[in-house]
Tab-separated table of C-alpha atoms in Angstrom:
chain	number	residue	atom	x	y	z
A	160	MET	CA	0.000	0.000	0.000
A	161	GLN	CA	1.311	3.438	-0.935
A	162	HIS	CA	2.038	5.799	1.973
A	163	SER	CA	-0.669	8.431	2.522
A	164	THR	CA	1.935	11.192	2.163
A	165	TYR	CA	2.000	10.596	-1.608
A	166	LYS	CA	-1.553	11.925	-1.840
A	167	ARG	CA	-0.984	15.109	0.110
A	168	GLN	CA	-1.066	18.624	-1.317
A	169	TRP	CA	1.902	20.749	-0.241
A	170	PRO	CA	2.153	24.545	-0.156
A	171	GLU	CA	3.024	26.187	-3.448
A	172	GLY	CA	6.797	26.463	-3.825
A	173	PHE	CA	7.557	23.840	-1.141
A	174	LEU	CA	11.182	22.743	-1.631
A	175	TRP	CA	12.264	19.124	-1.733
A	176	GLY	CA	15.962	18.548	-1.275
A	177	SER	CA	18.777	16.547	0.205
A	178	ALA	CA	21.934	17.521	2.050
A	179	THR	CA	25.589	16.666	2.629
A	180	ALA	CA	28.583	18.309	4.319
A	181	ALA	CA	31.989	19.031	2.808
A	182	ALA	CA	34.056	17.125	5.356
A	183	GLN	CA	31.832	14.071	5.086
A	184	VAL	CA	31.732	13.648	1.317
A	185	GLU	CA	34.434	15.591	-0.522
A	186	GLY	CA	37.638	13.696	0.135
A	187	ALA	CA	40.659	15.269	-1.604
A	188	GLY	CA	41.734	15.990	1.942
A	189	HIS	CA	45.003	17.620	0.925
A	190	GLU	CA	44.448	18.340	-2.772
A	191	GLY	CA	43.804	21.622	-4.487
A	192	GLY	CA	45.526	23.619	-1.783
A	193	LYS	CA	43.397	22.318	1.096
A	194	GLU	CA	45.122	21.950	4.456
A	195	ASP	CA	44.099	20.369	7.749
A	196	SER	CA	40.752	21.113	9.294
A	197	ILE	CA	40.193	20.218	12.928
A	198	TRP	CA	38.575	16.987	11.728
A	199	ASP	CA	41.616	15.981	9.668
A	200	HIS	CA	43.745	16.546	12.757
A	201	PHE	CA	41.273	14.864	15.112
A	202	ALA	CA	41.131	11.742	12.924
A	203	ARG	CA	44.850	11.177	13.529
A	204	ILE	CA	44.357	10.957	17.312
A	205	PRO	CA	44.417	7.264	18.296
A	206	GLY	CA	40.939	6.076	19.251
A	207	ALA	CA	39.165	9.264	18.181
A	208	ILE	CA	37.399	7.741	15.141
A	209	ALA	CA	35.999	4.225	14.903
A	210	ASN	CA	38.276	1.837	13.001
A	211	GLY	CA	40.874	4.589	12.568
A	212	ASP	CA	38.887	5.968	9.603
A	213	THR	CA	39.903	9.314	8.089
A	214	LEU	CA	38.343	11.953	5.836
A	215	GLU	CA	41.137	11.794	3.267
A	216	GLN	CA	39.012	10.191	0.551
A	217	ALA	CA	35.559	10.320	2.155
A	218	VAL	CA	33.239	9.362	-0.755
A	219	ASP	CA	35.252	11.221	-3.400
A	220	HIS	CA	32.602	13.856	-4.149
A	221	TYR	CA	35.403	16.297	-5.026
A	222	HIS	CA	36.229	14.245	-8.120
A	223	ARG	CA	32.749	12.835	-8.795
A	224	MET	CA	30.716	15.979	-8.307
A	225	PRO	CA	29.156	16.136	-11.817
A	226	GLN	CA	28.013	12.516	-11.460
A	227	ASP	CA	26.503	13.306	-8.066
A	228	VAL	CA	24.607	16.285	-9.479
A	229	ARG	CA	23.193	14.021	-12.189
A	230	LEU	CA	22.006	11.708	-9.415
A	231	MET	CA	20.255	14.623	-7.734
A	232	LYS	CA	18.502	15.496	-10.973
A	233	GLU	CA	17.408	11.877	-11.474
A	234	LEU	CA	15.909	11.912	-7.975
A	235	GLY	CA	14.000	15.083	-8.827
A	236	LEU	CA	15.544	17.271	-6.133
A	237	ASP	CA	14.550	20.937	-6.115
A	238	SER	CA	17.520	21.924	-3.970
A	239	TYR	CA	20.861	20.636	-2.711
A	240	ARG	CA	22.174	21.764	0.653
A	241	PHE	CA	25.981	21.586	0.762
A	242	SER	CA	28.719	23.199	2.794
A	243	THR	CA	31.923	24.929	1.842
A	244	SER	CA	35.065	23.918	3.707
A	245	TRP	CA	36.812	26.772	5.486
A	246	ALA	CA	40.008	24.693	5.332
A	247	ARG	CA	39.686	24.464	1.534
A	248	VAL	CA	38.669	28.079	0.943
A	249	ARG	CA	41.263	29.625	3.295
A	250	PRO	CA	43.903	26.948	4.019
A	251	GLY	CA	45.486	27.708	7.347
A	252	ASP	CA	43.142	30.735	7.389
A	253	ARG	CA	45.674	32.772	5.454
A	254	THR	CA	44.261	33.963	2.144
A	255	ALA	CA	41.589	32.835	-0.305
A	256	ASN	CA	42.503	29.696	-2.249
A	257	ARG	CA	41.324	30.179	-5.822
A	258	GLU	CA	41.459	26.458	-6.616
A	259	GLY	CA	39.196	25.654	-3.671
A	260	LEU	CA	36.720	28.376	-4.570
A	261	ASP	CA	36.721	27.208	-8.186
A	262	PHE	CA	35.511	23.763	-7.073
A	263	TYR	CA	32.482	25.306	-5.375
A	264	SER	CA	31.892	27.581	-8.333
A	265	ARG	CA	31.777	24.548	-10.646
A	266	LEU	CA	29.396	22.817	-8.232
A	267	VAL	CA	27.047	25.807	-8.226
A	268	ASP	CA	27.124	25.977	-12.028
A	269	GLU	CA	26.383	22.244	-12.314
A	270	LEU	CA	23.441	22.600	-9.942
A	271	LEU	CA	21.968	25.579	-11.754
A	272	GLU	CA	22.352	23.886	-15.122
A	273	ALA	CA	20.448	20.891	-13.688
A	274	GLY	CA	17.689	23.174	-12.383
A	275	ILE	CA	18.641	22.551	-8.737
A	276	LEU	CA	18.724	25.408	-6.207
A	277	PRO	CA	22.086	25.704	-4.377
A	278	TRP	CA	21.633	26.019	-0.587
A	279	LEU	CA	25.000	26.890	0.939
A	280	THR	CA	26.158	26.331	4.517
A	281	LEU	CA	29.297	28.199	5.527
A	282	TYR	CA	30.217	26.182	8.618
A	283	HIS	CA	29.672	22.460	8.953
A	284	TRP	CA	32.450	21.991	11.497
A	285	ASP	CA	35.670	22.145	9.435
A	286	LEU	CA	37.571	24.922	11.219
A	287	PRO	CA	41.163	25.268	9.939
A	288	GLN	CA	43.465	23.516	12.396
A	289	ALA	CA	45.691	26.611	12.364
A	290	LEU	CA	42.886	28.576	14.042
A	291	GLU	CA	42.274	25.851	16.604
A	292	GLU	CA	45.913	26.187	17.581
A	293	LYS	CA	45.149	29.829	18.419
A	294	GLY	CA	42.264	28.810	20.674
A	295	GLY	CA	39.613	27.871	18.142
A	296	TRP	CA	36.050	28.853	18.982
A	297	ALA	CA	37.044	29.516	22.594
A	298	ASN	CA	38.927	32.524	21.188
A	299	ARG	CA	36.686	35.506	20.364
A	300	ASP	CA	38.938	36.473	17.449
A	301	THR	CA	37.777	33.376	15.535
A	302	ALA	CA	34.371	35.046	15.060
A	303	TYR	CA	36.016	37.854	13.098
A	304	ARG	CA	38.117	35.427	11.063
A	305	PHE	CA	34.873	33.650	10.124
A	306	VAL	CA	33.492	36.855	8.601
A	307	GLU	CA	36.584	37.130	6.388
A	308	TYR	CA	36.098	33.541	5.216
A	309	ALA	CA	32.394	34.156	4.541
A	310	ASP	CA	33.277	37.264	2.566
A	311	ASP	CA	35.628	35.252	0.342
A	312	VAL	CA	32.903	32.693	-0.367
A	313	TYR	CA	30.345	35.404	-1.101
A	314	SER	CA	32.748	37.179	-3.458
A	315	ALA	CA	33.081	33.975	-5.476
A	316	LEU	CA	29.498	32.670	-5.362
A	317	GLY	CA	27.211	35.511	-4.335
A	318	ASP	CA	26.218	36.249	-7.925
A	319	ARG	CA	24.551	32.800	-8.167
A	320	VAL	CA	23.750	31.597	-4.636
A	321	ARG	CA	20.663	33.055	-2.946
A	322	HIS	CA	20.418	30.954	0.243
A	323	TRP	CA	23.151	31.322	2.862
A	324	THR	CA	23.271	29.372	6.122
A	325	THR	CA	25.899	30.584	8.569
A	326	PHE	CA	26.228	27.600	10.938
A	327	ASN	CA	25.054	24.024	11.002
A	328	GLU	CA	24.247	22.677	14.467
A	329	PRO	CA	26.359	24.911	16.729
A	330	PHE	CA	25.337	22.598	19.599
A	331	CYS	CA	27.618	19.935	18.121
A	332	SER	CA	30.588	22.107	17.215
A	333	SER	CA	30.582	23.764	20.656
A	334	LEU	CA	29.264	21.403	23.334
A	335	LEU	CA	30.255	18.124	21.661
A	336	GLY	CA	33.559	19.467	20.335
A	337	TYR	CA	34.807	21.518	23.283
A	338	GLY	CA	32.866	19.992	26.189
A	339	ALA	CA	32.332	16.289	25.524
A	340	GLY	CA	35.344	15.761	23.257
A	341	VAL	CA	33.269	13.446	21.043
A	342	HIS	CA	33.703	15.746	18.046
A	343	ALA	CA	36.702	17.694	16.853
A	344	PRO	CA	38.725	19.331	18.274
A	345	GLY	CA	38.185	16.781	21.042
A	346	ARG	CA	38.541	19.116	24.014
A	347	GLN	CA	36.840	18.432	27.343
A	348	GLU	CA	36.809	21.921	28.793
A	349	PRO	CA	33.383	23.151	29.955
A	350	ALA	CA	34.313	26.834	30.040
A	351	ALA	CA	35.787	26.626	26.533
A	352	ALA	CA	32.583	24.980	25.309
A	353	ILE	CA	30.420	27.785	26.717
A	354	ALA	CA	32.743	30.398	25.206
A	355	ALA	CA	32.464	28.551	21.874
A	356	VAL	CA	28.659	28.774	22.018
A	357	HIS	CA	28.779	32.548	22.368
A	358	HIS	CA	31.570	33.136	19.875
A	359	GLN	CA	29.775	31.083	17.218
A	360	HIS	CA	26.634	33.142	17.884
A	361	LEU	CA	28.712	36.292	17.441
A	362	ALA	CA	30.223	34.986	14.200
A	363	HIS	CA	26.719	34.209	12.953
A	364	GLY	CA	25.419	37.710	13.657
A	365	LEU	CA	28.474	39.463	12.255
A	366	THR	CA	28.221	37.402	9.066
A	367	VAL	CA	24.484	37.980	8.616
A	368	ASN	CA	25.091	41.720	8.801
A	369	ALA	CA	28.128	41.574	6.515
A	370	LEU	CA	26.474	39.488	3.796
A	371	ARG	CA	23.236	41.450	4.051
A	372	SER	CA	25.206	44.608	3.336
A	373	ARG	CA	26.588	42.927	0.218
A	374	GLY	CA	23.143	42.019	-1.086
A	375	ALA	CA	22.599	38.442	0.107
A	376	GLU	CA	18.922	37.587	-0.400
A	377	GLN	CA	18.208	34.748	2.048
A	378	LEU	CA	20.169	34.421	5.290
A	379	GLY	CA	19.634	31.968	8.114
A	380	ILE	CA	21.111	29.420	10.495
A	381	THR	CA	20.455	25.712	11.103
A	382	LEU	CA	19.949	24.381	14.641
A	383	ASN	CA	19.509	20.787	15.780
A	384	LEU	CA	16.507	20.878	18.076
A	385	SER	CA	14.716	18.343	20.248
A	386	ASN	CA	11.692	18.091	22.502
A	387	SER	CA	12.514	17.832	26.198
A	388	ILE	CA	9.916	15.539	27.745
A	389	PRO	CA	9.976	14.959	31.523
A	390	ARG	CA	9.544	11.285	32.389
A	391	ASP	CA	7.101	12.237	35.145
A	392	SER	CA	5.398	15.568	34.544
A	393	GLN	CA	4.427	15.700	38.240
A	394	ASP	CA	7.953	15.093	39.568
A	395	PRO	CA	9.930	18.288	40.343
A	396	VAL	CA	13.222	16.426	39.816
A	397	ASP	CA	12.253	15.304	36.304
A	398	LEU	CA	10.762	18.701	35.476
A	399	ASP	CA	13.973	20.479	36.439
A	400	ALA	CA	16.105	18.013	34.500
A	401	ALA	CA	13.920	18.587	31.423
A	402	ARG	CA	14.257	22.351	31.878
A	403	ARG	CA	18.035	22.114	31.988
A	404	PHE	CA	18.188	19.840	28.937
A	405	ASP	CA	15.925	22.240	27.015
A	406	SER	CA	18.253	25.093	27.965
A	407	LEU	CA	21.391	23.369	26.679
A	408	GLN	CA	19.906	21.692	23.598
A	409	ASN	CA	17.519	24.397	22.433
A	410	ARG	CA	17.154	27.704	24.223
A	411	ILE	CA	20.779	28.871	24.511
A	412	PHE	CA	20.755	28.757	20.704
A	413	LEU	CA	17.227	29.903	19.875
A	414	ASP	CA	16.872	32.751	22.364
A	415	PRO	CA	19.976	34.851	21.583
A	416	ILE	CA	19.270	34.545	17.855
A	417	LEU	CA	15.496	35.110	17.924
A	418	ARG	CA	15.033	37.155	21.119
A	419	GLY	CA	18.337	38.937	21.563
A	420	SER	CA	18.934	37.530	25.056
A	421	TYR	CA	20.050	34.378	26.801
A	422	PRO	CA	17.387	32.722	28.981
A	423	GLU	CA	17.640	33.788	32.615
A	424	ASP	CA	17.839	30.196	33.808
A	425	SER	CA	20.646	29.465	31.328
A	426	LEU	CA	22.641	32.443	32.592
A	427	ARG	CA	22.129	31.215	36.147
A	428	ASP	CA	22.977	27.565	35.414
A	429	LEU	CA	26.050	28.439	33.359
A	430	ALA	CA	27.419	31.183	35.605
A	431	PRO	CA	30.130	28.860	37.017
A	432	PHE	CA	31.394	28.300	33.462
A	433	GLY	CA	31.789	31.959	32.495
A	434	LEU	CA	28.918	32.618	30.099
A	435	GLN	CA	28.309	36.141	31.387
A	436	GLU	CA	32.030	36.947	31.168
A	437	VAL	CA	32.251	36.315	27.401
A	438	ILE	CA	29.225	38.501	26.540
A	439	ARG	CA	30.303	42.041	25.644
A	440	PRO	CA	28.150	45.150	25.213
A	441	GLY	CA	26.459	45.101	21.809
A	442	ASP	CA	26.978	41.374	21.191
A	443	LEU	CA	23.350	40.376	21.530
A	444	GLU	CA	22.182	43.117	19.176
A	445	ILE	CA	24.577	41.698	16.573
A	446	ILE	CA	23.593	38.084	17.272
A	447	SER	CA	19.852	38.792	16.876
A	448	ALA	CA	20.123	40.265	13.380
A	449	PRO	CA	16.862	39.511	11.515
A	450	LEU	CA	16.778	36.217	9.583
A	451	ASP	CA	14.978	35.098	6.442
A	452	PHE	CA	14.725	31.454	7.514
A	453	LEU	CA	15.546	29.039	10.310
A	454	GLY	CA	16.827	25.588	9.434
A	455	VAL	CA	15.635	22.810	11.748
A	456	ASN	CA	17.588	19.557	11.968
A	457	HIS	CA	15.726	16.822	13.805
A	458	TYR	CA	16.535	13.142	14.252
A	459	HIS	CA	14.886	12.223	17.562
A	460	ASP	CA	13.389	13.738	20.674
A	461	ASP	CA	14.237	12.955	24.280
A	462	LEU	CA	12.597	11.643	27.429
A	463	ILE	CA	14.414	13.221	30.378
A	464	SER	CA	14.798	12.345	34.046
A	465	GLY	CA	16.796	13.740	36.934
A	466	HIS	CA	16.952	10.423	38.755
A	467	ALA	CA	20.142	8.404	38.739
A	468	ASP	CA	18.304	5.107	38.267
A	469	ALA	CA	16.832	6.206	34.905
A	470	ALA	CA	18.813	4.106	32.447
A	471	GLY	CA	19.452	5.242	28.880
A	472	SER	CA	21.807	7.109	26.590
A	473	ASP	CA	21.709	10.604	25.115
A	474	GLY	CA	22.948	9.192	21.798
A	475	HIS	CA	26.058	11.374	21.743
A	476	SER	CA	28.725	8.912	22.883
A	477	GLY	CA	29.879	8.321	19.307
A	478	GLY	CA	32.042	5.532	18.027
A	479	ALA	CA	35.316	6.555	19.650
A	480	GLU	CA	37.417	4.337	21.876
A	481	ARG	CA	38.968	7.248	23.773
A	482	PRO	CA	37.215	8.469	26.939
A	483	THR	CA	34.711	11.277	26.448
A	484	ALA	CA	32.801	13.584	28.797
A	485	SER	CA	29.207	14.749	29.088
A	486	PRO	CA	28.055	17.587	26.819
A	487	TRP	CA	25.448	18.609	29.430
A	488	ILE	CA	27.608	21.175	31.148
A	489	GLY	CA	26.569	21.727	34.740
A	490	SER	CA	23.802	19.159	34.246
A	491	GLU	CA	25.783	15.973	33.924
A	492	ASP	CA	23.236	14.193	36.133
A	493	ILE	CA	20.377	14.287	33.630
A	494	ALA	CA	19.316	10.876	32.341
A	495	PHE	CA	17.628	9.603	29.191
A	496	PRO	CA	15.277	6.718	30.002
A	497	SER	CA	13.889	4.612	27.187
A	498	ARG	CA	10.268	4.845	26.038
A	499	GLY	CA	10.484	1.419	24.426
A	500	LEU	CA	10.259	2.889	20.926
A	501	PRO	CA	12.017	1.439	17.859
A	502	ARG	CA	15.588	2.679	17.432
A	503	THR	CA	17.828	3.497	14.506
A	504	ALA	CA	21.350	2.113	14.095
A	505	MET	CA	22.550	5.182	16.021
A	506	GLY	CA	20.476	4.069	19.005
A	507	TRP	CA	18.068	6.993	18.579
A	508	GLU	CA	14.389	6.428	19.316
A	509	VAL	CA	12.026	6.840	16.367
A	510	ASN	CA	9.098	9.168	17.091
A	511	PRO	CA	7.798	11.114	14.049
A	512	GLU	CA	5.172	12.787	16.228
A	513	GLY	CA	8.034	14.580	17.959
A	514	LEU	CA	8.851	16.521	14.792
A	515	ARG	CA	5.277	17.764	14.494
A	516	THR	CA	5.303	18.812	18.161
A	517	LEU	CA	8.601	20.649	17.780
A	518	LEU	CA	7.565	22.625	14.703
A	519	VAL	CA	4.283	23.719	16.268
A	520	ARG	CA	6.030	24.683	19.507
A	521	LEU	CA	8.535	26.907	17.715
A	522	GLY	CA	5.747	28.945	16.154
A	523	GLU	CA	3.923	29.278	19.451
A	524	GLU	CA	6.925	30.304	21.550
A	525	TYR	CA	8.858	32.592	19.182
A	526	PRO	CA	6.754	35.435	17.751
A	527	SER	CA	9.636	36.595	15.544
A	528	LEU	CA	10.167	33.115	14.082
A	529	PRO	CA	11.098	33.280	10.386
A	530	PRO	CA	9.933	30.638	7.894
A	531	LEU	CA	11.171	27.137	8.705
A	532	TYR	CA	12.938	24.559	6.565
A	533	ILE	CA	13.678	21.008	7.688
A	534	THR	CA	17.333	21.103	6.686
A	535	GLU	CA	18.193	17.600	7.960
A	536	ASN	CA	16.057	14.598	8.821
A	537	GLY	CA	16.974	10.991	8.242
A	538	ALA	CA	18.208	7.784	9.801
A	539	ALA	CA	21.080	5.319	9.844
A	540	TYR	CA	20.150	1.672	9.355
A	541	GLU	CA	21.887	-1.443	8.105
A	542	ASP	CA	21.206	-1.831	4.383
A	543	THR	CA	20.364	-5.105	2.672
A	544	VAL	CA	21.985	-5.487	-0.747
A	545	ASP	CA	20.525	-8.279	-2.869
A	546	ALA	CA	22.326	-10.395	-5.450
A	547	GLY	CA	21.436	-7.961	-8.222
A	548	GLY	CA	22.864	-4.989	-6.333
A	549	ALA	CA	19.528	-3.451	-5.309
A	550	VAL	CA	19.539	-1.868	-1.854
A	551	HIS	CA	16.542	-2.587	0.348
A	552	ASP	CA	16.133	-0.269	3.332
A	553	GLU	CA	12.542	-0.543	4.442
A	554	ASP	CA	13.163	1.006	7.873
A	555	ARG	CA	14.769	4.132	6.392
A	556	THR	CA	12.012	4.458	3.811
A	557	ARG	CA	9.358	4.277	6.515
A	558	PHE	CA	11.304	6.761	8.699
A	559	ILE	CA	11.459	9.357	5.921
A	560	LEU	CA	7.850	9.026	4.825
A	561	ASP	CA	6.523	9.093	8.391
A	562	HIS	CA	8.538	12.193	9.241
A	563	VAL	CA	7.453	13.955	6.048
A	564	ALA	CA	3.879	13.169	7.088
A	565	ALA	CA	4.599	14.772	10.474
A	566	VAL	CA	5.815	17.910	8.681
A	567	GLY	CA	2.531	18.001	6.787
A	568	GLN	CA	0.576	17.701	10.032
A	569	ALA	CA	2.566	20.587	11.518
A	570	ILE	CA	1.750	22.723	8.477
A	571	ASP	CA	-1.924	21.880	9.003
A	572	GLN	CA	-1.567	23.224	12.545
A	573	GLY	CA	-0.098	26.514	11.363
A	574	ALA	CA	3.656	25.854	11.236
A	575	ASP	CA	5.267	27.876	8.425
A	576	VAL	CA	7.432	25.112	6.966
A	577	ARG	CA	8.578	25.695	3.396
A	578	GLY	CA	10.873	22.819	2.578
A	579	TYR	CA	12.301	19.431	3.552
A	580	PHE	CA	15.877	18.178	3.016
A	581	VAL	CA	16.512	14.506	3.708
A	582	TRP	CA	19.819	13.559	5.332
A	583	SER	CA	21.743	12.383	3.549
A	584	LEU	CA	22.107	12.198	-0.195
A	585	LEU	CA	25.070	9.824	0.106
A	586	ASP	CA	26.457	7.409	2.650
A	587	ASN	CA	29.452	9.233	4.086
A	588	PHE	CA	31.955	9.816	6.879
A	589	GLU	CA	29.748	9.861	9.980
A	590	TRP	CA	32.101	11.805	12.290
A	591	SER	CA	33.408	9.707	15.201
A	592	TRP	CA	31.640	6.654	13.764
A	593	GLY	CA	33.792	6.842	10.636
A	594	TYR	CA	32.182	4.855	7.832
A	595	GLY	CA	30.329	2.556	10.220
A	596	LYS	CA	26.912	4.236	9.985
A	597	ARG	CA	25.008	4.792	6.742
A	598	PHE	CA	22.467	7.624	6.413
A	599	GLY	CA	22.357	7.904	2.620
A	600	ILE	CA	19.375	7.474	0.320
A	601	VAL	CA	22.125	6.577	-2.176
A	602	ARG	CA	24.485	3.771	-1.173
A	603	VAL	CA	28.209	4.260	-1.681
A	604	ASP	CA	30.491	1.267	-2.115
A	605	TYR	CA	33.476	2.393	-0.055
A	606	GLY	CA	35.875	0.386	-2.199
A	607	SER	CA	34.819	1.456	-5.698
A	608	PHE	CA	32.794	4.587	-4.775
A	609	GLU	CA	29.978	3.281	-6.965
A	610	ARG	CA	26.651	4.971	-6.203
A	611	THR	CA	23.348	3.052	-6.073
A	612	ALA	CA	19.985	4.598	-5.283
A	613	LYS	CA	18.440	2.710	-2.374
A	614	ASP	CA	14.759	1.890	-2.095
A	615	SER	CA	14.488	4.930	0.196
A	616	GLY	CA	15.936	7.148	-2.535
A	617	LYS	CA	13.464	5.771	-5.064
A	618	ALA	CA	10.604	6.279	-2.605
A	619	TYR	CA	11.728	9.851	-1.964
A	620	ALA	CA	11.901	10.520	-5.700
A	621	GLY	CA	8.377	9.130	-6.002
A	622	LEU	CA	7.195	11.378	-3.180
A	623	ILE	CA	8.661	14.460	-4.899
A	624	ALA	CA	7.013	13.518	-8.185
A	625	ALA	CA	3.668	12.954	-6.454
A	626	ALA	CA	3.924	16.280	-4.615
A	627	LYS	CA	4.412	18.085	-7.916
A	628	ARG	CA	1.449	16.279	-9.495
A	629	ASN	CA	-0.734	17.239	-6.532
A	630	ILE	CA	-0.112	20.999	-6.732
A	631	PRO	CA	-3.571	22.613	-6.887
A	632	ARG	CA	-4.235	24.319	-10.208
A	633	PRO	CA	-6.527	27.307	-10.620
A	634	ALA	CA	-10.010	26.562	-11.819
A	635	VAL	CA	-10.606	27.276	-15.497
A	636	SER	CA	-13.848	29.012	-16.445
A	637	LEU	CA	-15.325	27.405	-19.534
A	638	PRO	CA	-17.194	29.559	-22.042
A	639	ALA	CA	-20.987	29.381	-21.779
């Protein structure tokens, strides 16, 4: 039976896309002038990445880009969300690297020729290692270096790219990278992590203002957001744990950007880690520069408890062998009990209803909320490859279709959602898991780099085609 989502009418102009990130797919780790990013450096630390995997070849998108764009066109994508690598554009953060910028210029041209809208993300975690050695995001100066990098990218691509995302998931590149040590640069320094949160916010605001002044049309940021659900809504311990999780996962990112202030409880909770000390006069006015869209990445939501006996994982331990710390700074005691729901290969509970709840909540709680795009949603599962090479991934197919249905339900309830990007176009380097987890709707053979559309990719293509067939057409008045 065909999924009910195929019959749905979507708002006019609704975008259907897919997404990748430079570090995860490009490869050519030290070609074309590119030098180390923090992830290249991190991958050389023993035990940091599962199986000792590196980004050096990734899935060879750098050399196979035209083929990959043809794949996108065959799938019927309206838009492709990609990131530029700071370490490729400004190796060592010295000066613009023309060869690196030329690669992205060719990508943009290929996309436009295929009728696919380029959706560019400036930061998907590949800080030049040279800047990390000067303090990285714990150093306020990095925010100003980011504006210079963004300016170089805009100078090369701003005549053809309309949609500009400053940061992807600052939660991960600050709290997981500088607090937990699960992600690059692998530091476990709570105060540095909190400084990184604020300095990335500052870099975002500075860049929005800078690119706006140069004529950028659509500017936004992408946050990974979750629902914070107390295990017992009558238990003060669980309620407070859920409040603290919501602060660290959601509100310390949403509120400065959309309200121009940090939540009072966040300032209080994070006072021991120096949040107030890194905020300077005028910062929050810069950070809250008006946006044209907000990207929402969502993979799961979370049941939260403050009781030590509540078993469960937050899903952020990664695949590393080296010891890591908690990303929940000052709230290391919060627990993540299971609801008994199905889980993906990442160990994340599957709850499509959570996406609907989240999207409706955002509209209710943030009066200045710009239009929303689901900029990442997807799942890792083990694929089944049959004797003929076909890739059967029923769980992933169901995950995508059920979550798209949840987006439709949110729209019915008033959420202003204007597009959906499935994660990911290709199987790729999944951070500390290396190549051990597959999110792609297109399978990549890691030996030959051959691409094969999975059943989920074919189902997604069918959904896009159905959505375009179902666009309401104006009534035609026939002559009497």
